Coordinates of C-alpha atoms and ligand atoms in Angstrom, one line a residue:
X1 CA 18.0 3.2 6.6
X2 CA 17.1 6.3 8.7
X3 CA 14.3 8.5 7.6
X4 CA 16.6 11.5 6.9
X5 CA 18.7 9.5 4.6
X6 CA 16.0 8.4 2.4
X7 CA 15.7 11.2 -0.2
X8 CA 19.2 10.8 -1.4
X9 CA 19.5 7.4 0.2
X10 CA 21.3 4.6 -1.5
X11 CA 22.0 1.0 -0.7
X12 CA 24.2 -1.7 -2.0
X13 CA 22.7 -5.1 -1.6
X14 CA 23.0 -8.6 -3.0
X15 CA 26.5 -7.6 -4.1
X16 CA 24.8 -6.2 -7.3
X17 CA 22.8 -3.1 -7.2
X18 CA 23.3 0.4 -5.8
X19 CA 19.7 1.6 -5.4
X20 CA 18.9 5.3 -5.0
X21 CA 15.5 6.4 -3.8
X22 CA 14.5 9.9 -5.0
X23 CA 11.8 12.0 -6.7
X24 CA 11.4 11.3 -10.4
X25 CA 12.2 14.1 -12.7
X26 CA 11.6 14.8 -16.3
X27 CA 9.4 13.2 -18.9
X28 CA 11.6 10.1 -19.4
X29 CA 11.5 9.1 -15.8
X30 CA 7.7 9.6 -15.7
X31 CA 7.4 7.5 -18.8
X32 CA 9.4 4.8 -17.1
X33 CA 6.8 4.8 -14.3
X34 CA 4.1 4.2 -16.9
X35 CA 6.0 1.3 -18.4
X36 CA 6.7 -0.3 -15.0
X37 CA 3.0 0.1 -14.2
X38 CA 2.1 -1.8 -17.3
X39 CA 4.7 -4.5 -16.6
X40 CA 3.5 -4.9 -13.0
X41 CA -0.3 -5.0 -13.4
X42 CA -0.7 -6.0 -17.1
X43 CA -3.8 -4.0 -17.4
X44 CA -5.2 -2.8 -20.8
X45 CA -4.6 0.7 -22.1
X46 CA -8.0 2.0 -20.8
X47 CA -6.8 1.6 -17.2
X48 CA -3.2 2.8 -17.5
X49 CA -2.4 6.0 -15.7
X50 CA -0.6 8.1 -18.4
X51 CA 2.5 10.2 -18.0
X52 CA 0.3 13.3 -17.7
X53 CA -1.3 11.9 -14.5
X54 CA 2.1 11.6 -12.9
X55 CA 3.1 15.0 -14.2
X56 CA 0.1 16.5 -12.5
X57 CA 0.8 14.7 -9.3
X58 CA 4.1 16.5 -9.2
X59 CA 2.6 19.9 -10.1
X60 CA -0.3 19.8 -7.5
X61 CA 1.5 18.7 -4.4
X62 CA 1.6 15.0 -4.9
X63 CA 4.6 12.7 -5.2
X64 CA 6.3 10.5 -7.8
X65 CA 9.2 8.7 -6.2
X66 CA 11.4 6.2 -7.9
X67 CA 13.9 3.5 -7.0
X68 CA 16.8 3.6 -9.4
X69 CA 19.4 1.0 -10.0
X70 CA 22.4 3.1 -10.6
X71 CA 24.6 0.2 -11.7
X72 CA 22.6 -0.4 -14.9
X73 CA 22.6 3.2 -15.9
X74 CA 22.6 3.3 -19.7
X75 CA 22.7 6.1 -22.2
X76 CA 18.9 6.1 -22.2
X77 CA 18.7 6.5 -18.5
X78 CA 22.0 8.0 -17.4
X79 CA 21.0 8.3 -13.8
X80 CA 19.9 4.7 -13.4
X81 CA 17.1 2.4 -14.4
X82 CA 13.8 2.8 -12.7
X83 CA 13.1 -0.5 -10.8
X84 CA 10.4 0.7 -8.5
X85 CA 8.1 3.7 -8.0
X86 CA 5.2 5.0 -5.9
X87 CA 2.9 8.0 -6.6
X88 CA 0.4 10.0 -4.6
X89 CA -2.1 12.8 -5.3
X90 CA -3.2 15.4 -2.8
X91 CA -6.7 15.4 -1.3
X92 CA -8.8 17.2 1.3
X93 CA -10.9 15.6 4.0
X94 CA -13.6 17.3 5.9
X95 CA -13.1 16.7 9.6
X96 CA -14.7 18.0 12.8
X97 CA -11.8 20.4 13.1
X98 CA -12.0 21.7 9.5
X99 CA -10.4 20.7 6.2
X100 CA -7.4 18.4 6.4
X101 CA -4.9 17.9 3.6
X102 CA -3.8 14.4 3.0
X103 CA -2.1 12.3 0.3
X104 CA -3.8 9.5 -1.5
X105 CA -1.1 7.0 -2.6
X106 CA -1.8 4.9 -5.7
X107 CA 0.4 2.3 -7.3
X108 CA 3.4 1.0 -5.4
X109 CA 5.4 -1.2 -7.7
X110 CA 8.8 -2.9 -7.5
X111 CA 10.2 -4.8 -10.5
X112 CA 9.9 -8.6 -9.9
X113 CA 13.6 -9.4 -9.6
X114 CA 14.1 -6.6 -7.1
X115 CA 11.3 -7.6 -4.7
X116 CA 11.6 -8.7 -1.0
X117 CA 14.8 -6.7 -0.4
X118 CA 13.2 -3.7 1.3
X119 CA 12.6 -1.4 -1.7
X120 CA 8.8 -1.2 -1.3
X121 CA 9.3 -0.2 2.3
X122 CA 11.9 2.3 1.4
X123 CA 9.7 3.9 -1.2
X124 CA 6.9 4.3 1.4
X125 CA 9.4 5.7 4.0
X126 CA 10.4 8.3 1.5
X127 CA 6.8 9.2 0.9
X128 CA 6.4 9.6 4.6
X129 CA 9.5 11.7 5.1
X130 CA 8.6 14.0 2.3
X131 CA 5.0 14.4 3.4
X132 CA 5.9 15.2 7.0
X133 CA 8.5 17.7 5.8
X134 CA 5.6 19.6 4.3
X135 CA 3.4 19.3 7.3
X136 CA 1.1 16.5 5.8
X137 CA 0.4 14.0 8.5
X138 CA -2.0 11.6 6.8
X139 CA -1.7 9.3 3.8
X140 CA -4.1 6.7 2.5
X141 CA -4.3 4.0 -0.2
X142 CA -6.4 1.0 -1.0
X143 CA -5.3 -2.6 -1.3
X144 CA -6.8 -5.9 -2.2
X145 CA -7.7 -7.8 1.0
X146 CA -6.8 -11.0 -0.7
X147 CA -3.1 -9.9 -1.2
X148 CA -1.4 -11.3 1.8
X149 CA 2.0 -9.8 1.1
X150 CA 0.5 -6.3 0.7
X151 CA -1.4 -6.6 3.9
X152 CA 1.8 -7.7 5.7
X153 CA 3.6 -4.7 4.3
X154 CA 0.9 -2.2 5.0
X155 CA -0.2 -3.2 8.4
X156 CA 2.6 -5.1 10.0
X157 CA 5.7 -3.3 8.6
X158 CA 4.3 0.2 8.1
X159 CA 1.7 0.4 10.9
X160 CA -1.3 1.4 8.8
X161 CA -4.8 0.8 10.3
X162 CA -7.9 -0.2 8.4
X163 CA -11.6 0.3 9.2
X164 CA -13.1 0.8 5.7
X165 CA -14.1 -1.8 3.1
X166 CA -15.0 -0.8 -0.4
X167 CA -16.7 -3.6 -2.4
X168 CA -15.8 -3.6 -6.1
X169 CA -14.2 -0.2 -5.7
X170 CA -12.8 0.3 -9.3
X171 CA -15.5 -1.8 -11.0
X172 CA -14.3 -4.4 -13.5
X173 CA -10.5 -4.4 -13.9
X174 CA -8.3 -6.0 -16.5
X175 CA -5.3 -6.1 -14.1
X176 CA -3.6 -9.5 -14.2
X177 CA -3.2 -9.3 -10.4
X178 CA -7.0 -9.0 -10.0
X179 CA -7.7 -12.5 -11.4
X180 CA -11.1 -11.4 -12.8
X181 CA -12.5 -10.9 -9.3
X182 CA -14.5 -7.8 -8.2
X183 CA -12.1 -5.1 -7.2
X184 CA -12.8 -5.2 -3.4
X185 CA -10.4 -2.9 -1.5
X186 CA -9.5 -2.1 2.1
X187 CA -8.5 1.4 2.8
X188 CA -5.1 1.7 4.6
X189 CA -4.8 4.8 6.8
X190 CA -1.3 5.8 7.6
X191 CA -1.1 8.4 10.4
X192 CA 2.4 9.4 9.6
X193 CA 3.6 10.6 12.9
X194 CA 1.4 8.5 15.2
X195 CA 3.0 6.3 18.0
X196 CA 1.6 3.2 16.2
X197 CA 3.4 4.0 12.9
X198 CA 6.6 5.0 14.7
X199 CA 6.5 1.7 16.7
X200 CA 5.9 -0.4 13.6
X201 CA 8.8 1.3 11.8
X202 CA 11.0 0.6 14.7
X203 CA 9.7 -3.0 14.9
X204 CA 8.4 -2.7 18.5
X205 CA 4.8 -2.9 19.9
X206 CA 3.4 0.3 21.3
X207 CA 2.5 0.6 25.0
X208 CA -0.9 1.7 23.7
X209 CA -1.3 -1.6 21.8
X210 CA -0.3 -3.8 24.7
X211 CA -2.9 -2.1 27.0
X212 CA -5.7 -1.2 24.8
X213 CA -5.8 -3.6 22.0
X214 CA -8.0 -6.6 22.4
X215 CA -8.3 -8.8 19.4
X216 CA -12.0 -9.7 19.0
X217 CA -12.0 -11.1 15.5
X218 CA -9.6 -12.8 13.1
X219 CA -10.1 -13.0 9.3
X220 CA -7.9 -15.4 7.4
X221 CA -6.6 -15.6 3.9
X222 CA -4.9 -18.9 2.9
X223 CA -1.6 -18.8 0.9
X224 CA -3.3 -20.8 -1.8
X225 CA -5.4 -17.7 -2.7
X226 CA -2.6 -16.8 -5.2
X227 CA -3.1 -20.0 -7.1
X228 CA -6.9 -19.8 -6.9
X229 CA -6.8 -16.3 -8.4
X230 CA -4.4 -17.3 -11.2
X231 CA -6.3 -20.4 -12.3
X232 CA -9.6 -20.4 -14.2
X233 CA -10.6 -23.7 -12.5
X234 CA -10.2 -22.3 -9.0
X235 CA -11.6 -18.8 -9.5
X236 CA -14.9 -19.8 -7.8
X237 CA -13.1 -20.7 -4.6
X238 CA -11.3 -17.3 -4.7
X239 CA -14.6 -15.5 -5.3
X240 CA -16.3 -17.5 -2.4
X241 CA -13.5 -16.5 0.0
X242 CA -13.7 -12.9 -1.2
X243 CA -17.4 -12.7 -0.5
X244 CA -17.2 -14.4 2.9
X245 CA -14.3 -12.1 4.0
X246 CA -16.2 -9.1 2.6
X247 CA -19.2 -9.9 4.8
X248 CA -17.0 -10.4 7.8
X249 CA -15.0 -7.2 7.4
X250 CA -18.1 -5.2 6.8
X251 CA -19.8 -6.6 9.8
X252 CA -16.7 -6.0 12.0
X253 CA -16.3 -2.5 10.8
X254 CA -19.9 -1.7 11.4
X255 CA -19.4 -2.8 15.0
X256 CA -16.6 -0.3 15.4
X257 CA -13.7 -2.7 15.0
X258 CA -10.5 -2.0 13.0
X259 CA -7.7 -4.1 11.6
X260 CA -4.9 -3.5 14.1
X261 CA -2.4 -6.2 13.2
X262 CA -1.7 -8.8 10.6
X263 CA 0.2 -12.0 11.0
X264 CA 1.6 -14.6 8.6
X265 CA 2.5 -18.2 9.6
X266 CA 5.3 -20.3 8.2
X267 CA 3.0 -21.7 5.4
X268 CA 2.3 -18.1 4.2
X269 CA -1.3 -18.0 5.4
X270 CA -2.3 -14.5 6.6
X271 CA -4.6 -13.4 9.4
X272 CA -6.1 -9.9 9.9
X273 CA -6.6 -9.2 13.6
X274 CA -9.4 -6.8 14.5
X275 CA -10.2 -5.0 17.7
X276 CA -11.5 -1.7 18.9
X277 CA -9.3 1.3 18.0
X278 CA -7.5 3.0 20.9
X279 CA -9.2 6.2 21.9
X280 CA -6.4 8.4 20.6
X281 CA -6.6 6.8 17.1
X282 CA -10.4 6.7 16.9
X283 CA -10.4 10.5 17.2
X284 CA -8.7 10.8 13.8
X285 CA -11.6 9.2 11.9
X286 CA -13.0 11.8 9.6
X287 CA -16.4 12.6 8.2
X288 CA -17.9 13.8 5.0
X289 CA -16.3 14.9 1.7
X290 CA -13.1 13.5 0.5
X291 CA -13.5 10.3 2.4
X292 CA -13.5 6.9 0.7
Ligands
COA301 C1 4.0 -4.9 -3.1 C2 5.5 -4.6 -3.5 C3 5.6 -3.2 -4.0 C4 6.4 -4.8 -2.3 O1 7.7 -4.5 -2.7 P1 9.0 -5.2 -2.1 O2 10.2 -4.4 -2.5 O3 9.0 -6.6 -2.4 O4 8.6 -4.9 -0.5 P2 9.6 -5.1 0.8 O5 10.8 -6.0 0.4 O6 9.9 -3.7 1.3 O7 8.7 -5.7 1.8 C5 8.0 -6.9 1.5 C6 7.8 -7.7 2.8 O8 6.8 -8.7 2.6 C7 7.3 -10.0 2.9 N1 6.7 -11.0 2.0 C8 7.1 -11.4 0.8 N2 6.3 -12.3 0.3 C9 5.3 -12.5 1.2 C10 4.1 -13.2 1.3 N3 3.7 -14.1 0.3 N4 3.3 -13.1 2.4 C11 3.7 -12.3 3.4 N5 4.8 -11.5 3.4 C12 5.6 -11.6 2.3 C13 8.8 -9.9 2.7 O9 9.6 -10.8 3.4 C14 9.0 -8.4 3.2 O10 9.1 -8.4 4.7 P3 10.4 -8.4 5.5 O11 11.2 -7.3 5.0 O12 10.0 -8.3 6.9 O13 11.1 -9.7 5.2 C15 5.9 -5.6 -4.7 O14 5.7 -6.9 -4.2 C16 5.1 -5.4 -6.0 O15 5.4 -4.6 -6.8 N6 3.9 -6.1 -6.1 C17 3.0 -6.0 -7.3 C18 2.2 -4.7 -7.3 C19 1.4 -4.5 -6.0 O16 0.8 -5.4 -5.5 N7 1.5 -3.3 -5.4 C20 0.9 -2.9 -4.2 C21 -0.5 -2.6 -4.3 S1 -0.9 -1.1 -5.1

């Protein structure tokens, strides 16, 4: 789907669902985001973002965007059932050239039976389209470095770059997806109109990448991490891998490297590929307040 189509964009796939991607509106749709959040992460009530948080996102220049299955529209949700959503809140970074507005995206979720059909990507594309239309050129979010699928989506499909590691960022989390591990996070930086992002979205390598990128380090995550996290007996293995990869990411980032690409093999094992940032991209690194 082209960028311009996204806001009112719809697609018919799998012979079943007509999915519309659009901004959420009204209390019921925001409440549906809360419910999908609980269904997706299974966290306890102290960690749930309430409806008010989404309402504020809409009021202060953030985004709450939903994917709606219009073929299961019921009386309760006449305009379609919410089957995915993503939200962001505005922030300000202090950079060498002055304050820079950006969006911090938090919580991208697609209902399980609708996954792997492009909805997560379409929600991110709509965030990008809407932000650029308002002159906002930067978006960030954090993700778990042990989640192979998310790394693939963020780095390979969307073209985000990563050069920051936050150990135990949220503290202890009751999220089912966390598997009881410390909440280590990588920060994805999405430079919305950069050649890298445009190339990734068009599924082509940038000229810049071919010439300037030299992969100096590879950090692997085996596909079995999902079982290790889910099973009490294997939790120690997951923790050991997390600690080892944490050390390696931190060391690589302290040497000025960044995650530039991410690959998956046929067995589902993932590899972060790190190298020096191209000169043009390194210039966008920011300093001071508002930076994770
Ligand atoms: C992350 C999430 C939103 C993605 O939504 P989605 O609709 O499945 O995403 P898409 O279909 O657009 O893209 C997923 C891509 O990952 C690929 N993928 C699926 N499983 C994978 C795996 N185990 N390893 C690597 N890649 C994988 C898919 O094939 C697809 O790529 P392709 O389009 O090139 O084939 C969804 O999985 C989800 O809700 N997860 C739980 C919550 C979460 O982790 N949110 C993100 C962090 S805040």
